[in-house]
Amino acid sequence: PTAKMLSYLFAYGECGEQKEKAEAFGYHLGRAVYFLDAFDDYADDIKENSFNPFKNTEDIVNDATMSVNLSVGVLSKELTTQKFTNFYPIIENIILDGLNFQLQRITKKYRGENCE
């Protein structure tokens, strides 16, 4: 749902090929956010027997990192082809810095390197 919502938001007001690119960009951003949230909530979800896409994984850090990085790779490549007239610096910061920062923060939490 997060990926679909962001695909619609990014495509809003776009037409043709640009709409398709914007939809794909929004989808991958939503996918990355969804996997980051699932990674961050993993321990609580397991404890509460709630749904988590990583529930049956053997290596949460590796699988979550791979899932997020697949989308970040697509986003990084597509960032150069998108025609964001508004908010480009913010979107660029989110893609190039923010997602990786959150991935590293959560990874440190699971490796016991955080003070949280």
Protein backbone atom coordinates (compact mmCIF):
# COMPACT_ATOMS: atom_id res chain seq x y z
CA PRO A 1 0.00 0.00 0.00
CA THR A 2 2.83 2.45 0.74
CA ALA A 3 4.39 1.81 -2.65
CA LYS A 4 1.08 2.19 -4.48
CA MET A 5 0.23 5.38 -2.61
CA LEU A 6 3.57 7.00 -3.45
CA SER A 7 3.34 5.85 -7.06
CA TYR A 8 0.02 7.69 -7.37
CA LEU A 9 1.36 10.79 -5.64
CA PHE A 10 4.47 11.04 -7.81
CA ALA A 11 2.44 10.47 -10.99
CA TYR A 12 -0.21 13.04 -10.13
CA GLY A 13 -0.44 15.60 -12.92
CA GLU A 14 2.05 13.78 -15.17
CA CYS A 15 1.30 12.41 -18.63
CA GLY A 16 2.61 9.72 -20.93
CA GLU A 17 6.10 8.38 -20.43
CA GLN A 18 6.83 10.83 -17.62
CA LYS A 19 3.78 9.51 -15.74
CA GLU A 20 5.06 5.94 -16.05
CA LYS A 21 8.51 6.96 -14.81
CA ALA A 22 7.02 8.93 -11.93
CA GLU A 23 4.81 5.98 -10.95
CA ALA A 24 7.80 3.63 -10.93
CA PHE A 25 9.85 6.12 -8.93
CA GLY A 26 7.10 6.52 -6.34
CA TYR A 27 6.61 2.77 -6.17
CA HIS A 28 10.27 2.10 -5.41
CA LEU A 29 10.39 4.90 -2.84
CA GLY A 30 7.34 3.44 -1.12
CA ARG A 31 8.85 -0.03 -1.29
CA ALA A 32 12.06 1.18 0.36
CA VAL A 33 10.11 2.98 3.10
CA TYR A 34 7.94 -0.09 3.68
CA PHE A 35 10.94 -2.40 4.04
CA LEU A 36 12.74 0.05 6.33
CA ASP A 37 9.68 0.20 8.57
CA ALA A 38 9.35 -3.59 8.56
CA PHE A 39 13.04 -3.92 9.44
CA ASP A 40 12.71 -1.40 12.26
CA ASP A 41 9.58 -3.11 13.66
CA TYR A 42 10.85 -6.67 13.17
CA ALA A 43 11.56 -7.57 16.81
CA ASP A 44 8.25 -6.16 18.06
CA ASP A 45 6.32 -7.83 15.25
CA ILE A 46 7.88 -11.22 16.03
CA LYS A 47 7.19 -10.78 19.74
CA GLU A 48 3.56 -9.83 19.07
CA ASN A 49 3.14 -12.42 16.30
CA SER A 50 2.21 -9.63 13.87
CA PHE A 51 2.78 -9.71 10.15
CA ASN A 52 6.24 -8.76 8.95
CA PRO A 53 7.59 -9.52 5.46
CA PHE A 54 10.88 -10.65 7.00
CA LYS A 55 9.23 -13.00 9.50
CA ASN A 56 10.68 -16.20 8.06
CA THR A 57 14.11 -14.84 7.24
CA GLU A 58 17.27 -16.38 8.61
CA ASP A 59 19.28 -13.15 8.44
CA ILE A 60 17.15 -10.06 9.03
CA VAL A 61 20.01 -7.60 8.50
CA ASN A 62 21.08 -9.13 5.18
CA ASP A 63 17.59 -9.60 3.79
CA ALA A 64 16.35 -6.16 4.83
CA THR A 65 19.50 -4.50 3.51
CA MET A 66 19.18 -6.28 0.19
CA SER A 67 15.48 -5.38 -0.13
CA VAL A 68 16.05 -1.71 0.65
CA ASN A 69 19.17 -1.44 -1.52
CA LEU A 70 17.39 -2.90 -4.55
CA SER A 71 14.90 -0.06 -4.46
CA VAL A 72 17.50 2.58 -3.58
CA GLY A 73 19.54 1.45 -6.60
CA VAL A 74 16.57 1.93 -8.90
CA LEU A 75 15.78 5.29 -7.27
CA SER A 76 19.35 6.54 -7.58
CA LYS A 77 19.43 5.67 -11.27
CA GLU A 78 16.00 7.12 -11.96
CA LEU A 79 16.69 10.30 -10.00
CA THR A 80 18.82 11.53 -12.89
CA THR A 81 16.05 10.96 -15.44
CA GLN A 82 13.14 12.45 -13.48
CA LYS A 83 11.92 15.96 -14.11
CA PHE A 84 11.08 17.04 -10.58
CA THR A 85 10.38 20.72 -10.83
CA ASN A 86 9.33 21.04 -7.21
CA PHE A 87 11.12 19.67 -4.21
CA TYR A 88 14.05 18.17 -6.16
CA PRO A 89 16.63 18.94 -3.42
CA ILE A 90 14.41 17.32 -0.81
CA ILE A 91 13.76 14.23 -2.93
CA GLU A 92 17.45 13.94 -3.77
CA ASN A 93 18.37 14.17 -0.08
CA ILE A 94 15.84 11.51 0.86
CA ILE A 95 17.09 9.11 -1.82
CA LEU A 96 20.83 9.68 -1.55
CA ASP A 97 21.15 10.27 2.19
CA GLY A 98 17.99 9.67 4.18
CA LEU A 99 17.18 6.11 3.21
CA ASN A 100 20.76 4.96 3.72
CA PHE A 101 20.98 6.78 7.06
CA GLN A 102 17.87 4.97 8.30
CA LEU A 103 19.13 1.63 7.01
CA GLN A 104 22.40 2.10 8.89
CA ARG A 105 20.58 3.23 12.06
CA ILE A 106 18.36 0.16 12.09
CA THR A 107 21.25 -2.16 11.21
CA LYS A 108 23.23 -0.82 14.18
CA LYS A 109 20.21 -1.42 16.42
CA TYR A 110 20.14 -5.09 15.43
CA ARG A 111 23.86 -5.44 15.88
CA GLY A 112 23.65 -3.87 19.34
CA GLU A 113 25.66 -0.80 18.33
CA ASN A 114 23.01 1.78 19.27
CA CYS A 115 22.38 3.28 22.64
CA GLU A 116 18.62 3.36 21.98
